[in-house]
């Protein structure tokens, strides 16, 4: 009976394949030992990977809502800063008008009002990227036209007006406008911008520039700005009446503006809670996921040690076999 053995080339290829298999297994077990996570999840879970997929989905969803909440927090923070600038302009102008009323310096008071008007418009035109924060759901632009454009349009409607009552009536009409006047100057939408910060929770992430309180502040500042405007050239008595009207309007709008800012603060609180809640959820789901995917460190360490011994033995046997020859045997 004849015995068929392996030729030298076949033995070489067999040895290389065995070496590769051992090294591959050793690399996988070493990675598992260092990370604590199974490298072959299907084999580790014996084909039952559904719980892992479910936990991965939960982690991804919590992170997505967390990201949305963080974006909302950024937006609300900028809105709050802008409203703080509006409040600073309101209170500063009110103080200037009180001083002007007492001292009779109408020109200075009117200049302060025009500056405050520009400051308020600038604050309400704050953008995040290309989107106006006070433009509602509208994207790609500011909420309002420029302060100069708005004042020019207001003055254009005041032709022939010579009394404080006429100016106030004209401003009432301009700021009440929908297709023209303020309606044309407001470039945003008529819907509030909102964000989903949870599966069943939406939060308003801003205030529109056409809000009655903000519109009223712009009107009050414009009223003072028109008092000493050279194109109107109102008598001092009529100009003084406009300054007083502007002053009184600014005072009456203090509480509504505070309430507006309080609403933003409430939104910030809800968003901050959502951020913390989603971070905790993501962490909890990830811990459970890691527990399902983790390997036994002691068993893995033993297997690594066994594979190292096996690889060393394979190298030693390969070296011995490679040194065998007929001449060496015959000597």
Coordinates of C-alpha atoms in Angstrom, one line a residue:
X1 CA 0.0 0.0 0.0
X2 CA 1.4 3.4 -1.0
X3 CA 1.2 6.5 1.3
X4 CA 0.7 9.8 -0.3
X5 CA 2.5 12.7 1.6
X6 CA 2.5 16.4 1.2
X7 CA 5.1 17.9 -1.0
X8 CA 7.4 20.7 0.2
X9 CA 5.3 23.5 -1.5
X10 CA 2.1 22.1 -0.1
X11 CA 3.6 21.9 3.3
X12 CA 4.8 25.5 3.0
X13 CA 1.3 26.7 2.0
X14 CA -0.4 24.7 4.7
X15 CA 2.0 26.1 7.3
X16 CA 1.4 29.7 6.1
X17 CA -2.4 29.2 6.3
X18 CA -2.1 27.8 9.8
X19 CA 0.1 30.7 10.8
X20 CA -2.4 33.2 9.4
X21 CA -5.3 31.6 11.1
X22 CA -3.5 31.7 14.5
X23 CA -2.4 35.3 14.1
X24 CA -5.9 36.4 13.0
X25 CA -7.4 34.8 16.0
X26 CA -4.7 36.2 18.3
X27 CA -5.3 39.7 16.9
X28 CA -9.0 39.4 17.4
X29 CA -8.7 38.2 21.0
X30 CA -6.1 40.8 21.8
X31 CA -8.4 43.5 20.5
X32 CA -11.2 42.1 22.6
X33 CA -8.9 42.0 25.6
X34 CA -8.0 45.7 25.2
X35 CA -11.4 47.0 24.4
X36 CA -13.6 44.6 26.3
X37 CA -15.9 44.3 23.3
X38 CA -16.4 41.2 21.1
X39 CA -15.0 41.6 17.7
X40 CA -17.5 39.2 16.1
X41 CA -20.8 40.3 17.5
X42 CA -22.9 37.7 15.6
X43 CA -20.8 34.9 17.0
X44 CA -20.7 36.5 20.5
X45 CA -24.5 36.8 20.6
X46 CA -25.0 33.5 19.0
X47 CA -26.9 35.2 16.2
X48 CA -29.3 37.1 18.5
X49 CA -28.3 40.7 17.6
X50 CA -31.8 42.2 17.9
X51 CA -31.2 43.6 21.4
X52 CA -28.0 45.3 20.2
X53 CA -29.8 46.9 17.2
X54 CA -32.6 48.1 19.5
X55 CA -30.1 49.7 21.9
X56 CA -28.2 51.3 19.1
X57 CA -31.4 52.8 17.8
X58 CA -32.2 54.2 21.3
X59 CA -28.7 55.7 21.7
X60 CA -28.9 57.3 18.2
X61 CA -32.3 58.7 18.9
X62 CA -31.3 60.2 22.3
X63 CA -28.2 61.8 20.7
X64 CA -30.3 63.2 17.8
X65 CA -32.8 64.8 20.2
X66 CA -29.8 66.0 22.3
X67 CA -28.3 67.7 19.3
X68 CA -31.6 69.3 18.4
X69 CA -31.9 70.6 22.0
X70 CA -28.4 72.0 21.9
X71 CA -29.1 73.8 18.7
X72 CA -32.3 75.2 20.3
X73 CA -30.3 76.3 23.3
X74 CA -27.8 78.2 21.1
X75 CA -30.6 79.9 19.3
X76 CA -32.5 80.8 22.5
X77 CA -29.3 82.1 24.0
X78 CA -28.7 84.5 21.1
X79 CA -32.4 85.6 21.2
X80 CA -32.0 86.4 24.9
X81 CA -28.9 88.4 24.3
X82 CA -30.6 90.4 21.5
X83 CA -33.6 91.1 23.8
X84 CA -31.2 92.3 26.4
X85 CA -29.8 94.8 23.9
X86 CA -33.4 95.9 23.2
X87 CA -34.0 96.4 26.9
X88 CA -30.8 98.3 27.3
X89 CA -31.8 100.6 24.4
X90 CA -35.3 101.0 25.9
X91 CA -34.2 101.9 29.4
X92 CA -31.4 104.1 28.1
X93 CA -33.7 106.0 25.8
X94 CA -36.3 106.4 28.6
X95 CA -33.7 108.0 30.8
X96 CA -32.6 110.3 28.0
X97 CA -36.1 111.4 27.3
X98 CA -36.9 112.0 31.0
X99 CA -33.8 114.3 31.2
X100 CA -34.7 116.0 27.9
X101 CA -38.3 116.7 29.1
X102 CA -36.9 118.3 32.2
X103 CA -34.2 120.3 30.4
X104 CA -36.0 121.1 27.2
X105 CA -33.2 119.7 25.0
X106 CA -35.4 118.3 22.3
X107 CA -32.7 117.9 19.7
X108 CA -30.5 115.7 21.8
X109 CA -33.5 113.6 22.9
X110 CA -34.6 113.1 19.3
X111 CA -31.1 112.0 18.3
X112 CA -31.0 109.5 21.1
X113 CA -34.4 108.1 20.0
X114 CA -33.1 107.7 16.4
X115 CA -30.0 105.9 17.7
X116 CA -32.1 103.6 19.9
X117 CA -34.4 102.9 16.9
X118 CA -31.3 101.7 15.0
X119 CA -30.1 99.7 17.9
X120 CA -33.4 97.9 18.3
X121 CA -33.6 97.1 14.6
X122 CA -30.0 95.8 14.6
X123 CA -30.8 93.6 17.6
X124 CA -34.0 92.2 15.9
X125 CA -31.9 91.5 12.8
X126 CA -29.6 89.2 14.7
X127 CA -28.9 86.1 12.6
X128 CA -27.7 82.5 13.2
X129 CA -25.9 81.6 10.0
X130 CA -28.1 83.0 7.3
X131 CA -31.4 82.8 9.2
X132 CA -32.9 85.7 11.1
X133 CA -33.6 84.8 14.7
X134 CA -36.7 87.1 14.8
X135 CA -38.0 86.1 11.4
X136 CA -40.1 83.1 12.5
X137 CA -39.8 80.1 10.2
X138 CA -38.5 82.3 7.3
X139 CA -34.9 81.5 6.3
X140 CA -32.1 83.2 4.4
X141 CA -32.5 86.7 5.6
X142 CA -33.0 89.3 8.4
X143 CA -36.3 89.9 10.0
X144 CA -36.5 93.6 9.2
X145 CA -35.4 96.1 6.6
X146 CA -32.6 98.4 7.7
X147 CA -33.3 101.1 10.2
X148 CA -32.5 103.8 7.6
X149 CA -34.9 102.3 5.1
X150 CA -37.7 102.1 7.6
X151 CA -37.3 105.7 8.8
X152 CA -37.2 106.9 5.2
X153 CA -40.5 105.1 4.5
X154 CA -42.0 106.5 7.7
X155 CA -41.0 110.0 6.7
X156 CA -42.4 109.6 3.3
X157 CA -45.9 109.0 4.8
X158 CA -45.6 112.2 7.0
X159 CA -45.7 114.7 4.2
X160 CA -47.8 117.7 5.2
X161 CA -48.1 116.6 8.9
X162 CA -47.6 119.6 11.3
X163 CA -48.9 118.3 14.6
X164 CA -47.9 115.7 17.2
X165 CA -51.4 114.1 16.8
X166 CA -50.9 113.9 13.1
X167 CA -47.5 112.2 13.5
X168 CA -48.9 109.7 16.0
X169 CA -51.8 108.9 13.8
X170 CA -49.4 108.4 10.8
X171 CA -47.2 106.1 12.9
X172 CA -50.2 104.1 14.1
X173 CA -51.2 103.5 10.4
X174 CA -47.6 102.7 9.4
X175 CA -47.0 100.1 12.2
X176 CA -50.5 98.6 11.7
X177 CA -49.8 98.1 8.0
X178 CA -49.9 94.5 6.6
X179 CA -49.1 94.9 2.9
X180 CA -47.3 98.1 3.3
X181 CA -45.6 100.1 6.1
X182 CA -44.3 97.8 8.8
X183 CA -45.9 94.9 7.0
X184 CA -43.5 95.4 4.1
X185 CA -40.5 96.2 6.4
X186 CA -41.0 92.9 8.3
X187 CA -39.4 90.2 6.1
X188 CA -40.1 87.2 8.2
X189 CA -42.9 84.7 8.3
X190 CA -46.2 84.7 10.3
X191 CA -45.3 81.4 12.0
X192 CA -43.1 80.9 15.1
X193 CA -40.0 78.8 14.7
X194 CA -40.1 75.7 16.8
X195 CA -37.9 72.6 17.4
X196 CA -38.7 69.1 18.6
X197 CA -36.6 68.4 21.6
X198 CA -38.2 65.1 22.5
X199 CA -40.6 62.7 21.0
X200 CA -43.6 64.6 22.3
X201 CA -42.1 68.0 23.2
X202 CA -41.8 71.1 20.9
X203 CA -40.4 74.4 22.1
X204 CA -40.6 77.8 20.6
X205 CA -37.1 79.0 19.9
X206 CA -37.6 82.6 19.4
X207 CA -39.8 85.7 19.2
X208 CA -40.9 87.3 15.9
X209 CA -40.0 90.9 15.2
X210 CA -43.6 91.7 14.5
X211 CA -44.5 90.8 18.1
X212 CA -46.8 93.6 19.5
X213 CA -44.3 94.5 22.2
X214 CA -41.3 94.8 19.9
X215 CA -43.4 96.6 17.3
X216 CA -44.5 99.0 20.1
X217 CA -40.9 99.6 21.1
X218 CA -40.0 100.5 17.5
X219 CA -43.0 102.8 17.3
X220 CA -42.0 104.5 20.6
X221 CA -38.4 105.1 19.4
X222 CA -39.6 106.3 16.0
X223 CA -42.0 108.7 17.8
X224 CA -39.1 110.3 19.6
X225 CA -36.9 110.3 16.5
X226 CA -39.5 112.3 14.5
X227 CA -39.8 115.0 17.2
X228 CA -36.9 117.1 15.9
X229 CA -36.6 115.7 12.4
X230 CA -35.7 118.6 10.1
X231 CA -38.0 117.5 7.3
X232 CA -41.0 117.8 9.5
X233 CA -39.9 121.0 11.3
X234 CA -42.4 120.7 14.0
X235 CA -43.0 123.6 16.5
X236 CA -41.3 123.0 19.8
X237 CA -44.6 122.5 21.6
X238 CA -45.5 119.7 19.1
X239 CA -42.0 118.2 19.3
X240 CA -42.2 118.2 23.1
X241 CA -45.5 116.3 22.9
X242 CA -43.9 113.6 20.8
X243 CA -41.0 113.3 23.2
X244 CA -43.5 112.9 26.1
X245 CA -45.5 110.3 24.1
X246 CA -42.4 108.4 23.3
X247 CA -41.3 108.5 27.0
X248 CA -44.7 107.3 28.2
X249 CA -44.8 104.4 25.7
X250 CA -41.4 103.2 26.6
X251 CA -42.4 103.1 30.3
X252 CA -45.6 101.2 29.6
X253 CA -43.7 98.6 27.5
X254 CA -41.2 97.8 30.3
X255 CA -43.4 95.0 31.8
X256 CA -44.4 93.4 28.5
X257 CA -40.8 93.2 27.4
X258 CA -39.9 91.6 30.7
X259 CA -42.6 89.0 30.2
X260 CA -41.3 88.4 26.7
X261 CA -37.8 87.7 28.0
X262 CA -39.3 85.5 30.8
X263 CA -40.9 83.4 28.1
X264 CA -37.5 82.9 26.5
X265 CA -36.0 82.0 29.9
X266 CA -38.7 79.4 30.4
X267 CA -37.9 77.9 27.0
X268 CA -34.2 77.9 27.9
X269 CA -35.0 76.0 31.1
X270 CA -37.0 73.4 29.2
X271 CA -34.2 72.9 26.6
X272 CA -31.5 72.6 29.3
X273 CA -33.6 69.9 31.0
X274 CA -34.0 68.1 27.7
X275 CA -30.3 68.2 27.0
X276 CA -29.5 66.7 30.5
X277 CA -32.3 64.1 30.0
X278 CA -31.1 62.9 26.6
X279 CA -27.5 62.8 27.7
X280 CA -28.6 60.5 30.6
X281 CA -30.6 58.3 28.3
X282 CA -27.8 58.0 25.8
X283 CA -25.4 57.1 28.6
X284 CA -27.8 54.5 30.1
X285 CA -28.6 52.8 26.8
X286 CA -24.9 52.8 25.9
X287 CA -24.0 51.1 29.2
X288 CA -26.6 48.4 28.5
X289 CA -25.3 48.0 25.0
X290 CA -21.7 47.6 26.3
X291 CA -22.8 45.0 28.7
X292 CA -24.4 42.9 26.0
X293 CA -21.3 43.3 23.8
X294 CA -18.6 42.8 26.4
X295 CA -16.4 39.7 26.6
X296 CA -15.2 37.8 29.7
X297 CA -11.8 39.3 30.4
X298 CA -10.4 36.3 32.2
X299 CA -11.5 33.8 29.5
X300 CA -10.2 36.1 26.8
X301 CA -6.9 36.5 28.5
X302 CA -6.5 32.7 28.8
X303 CA -7.3 32.3 25.1
X304 CA -4.8 35.0 24.2
X305 CA -2.1 33.2 26.2
X306 CA -3.0 29.9 24.6
X307 CA -2.9 31.4 21.1
X308 CA 0.5 32.9 21.9
X309 CA 1.8 29.6 23.0
X310 CA 0.3 27.9 19.9
X311 CA 1.9 30.5 17.6
X312 CA 5.3 30.2 19.3
X313 CA 5.1 26.4 19.0
X314 CA 4.1 26.8 15.3
X315 CA 7.2 29.0 14.7
X316 CA 9.4 26.5 16.5
X317 CA 8.1 23.5 14.5
X318 CA 8.4 25.4 11.3
X319 CA 12.0 26.3 12.1
X320 CA 12.8 22.7 12.9
X321 CA 11.2 21.3 9.8
X322 CA 13.0 23.8 7.6
X323 CA 16.4 22.7 9.0
X324 CA 15.8 19.0 8.1
X325 CA 17.6 17.6 5.1
X326 CA 18.9 14.3 3.7
X327 CA 22.5 15.3 4.0
X328 CA 22.1 16.2 7.7
X329 CA 20.4 12.8 8.3
X330 CA 23.2 10.9 6.5
X331 CA 26.0 12.5 8.5

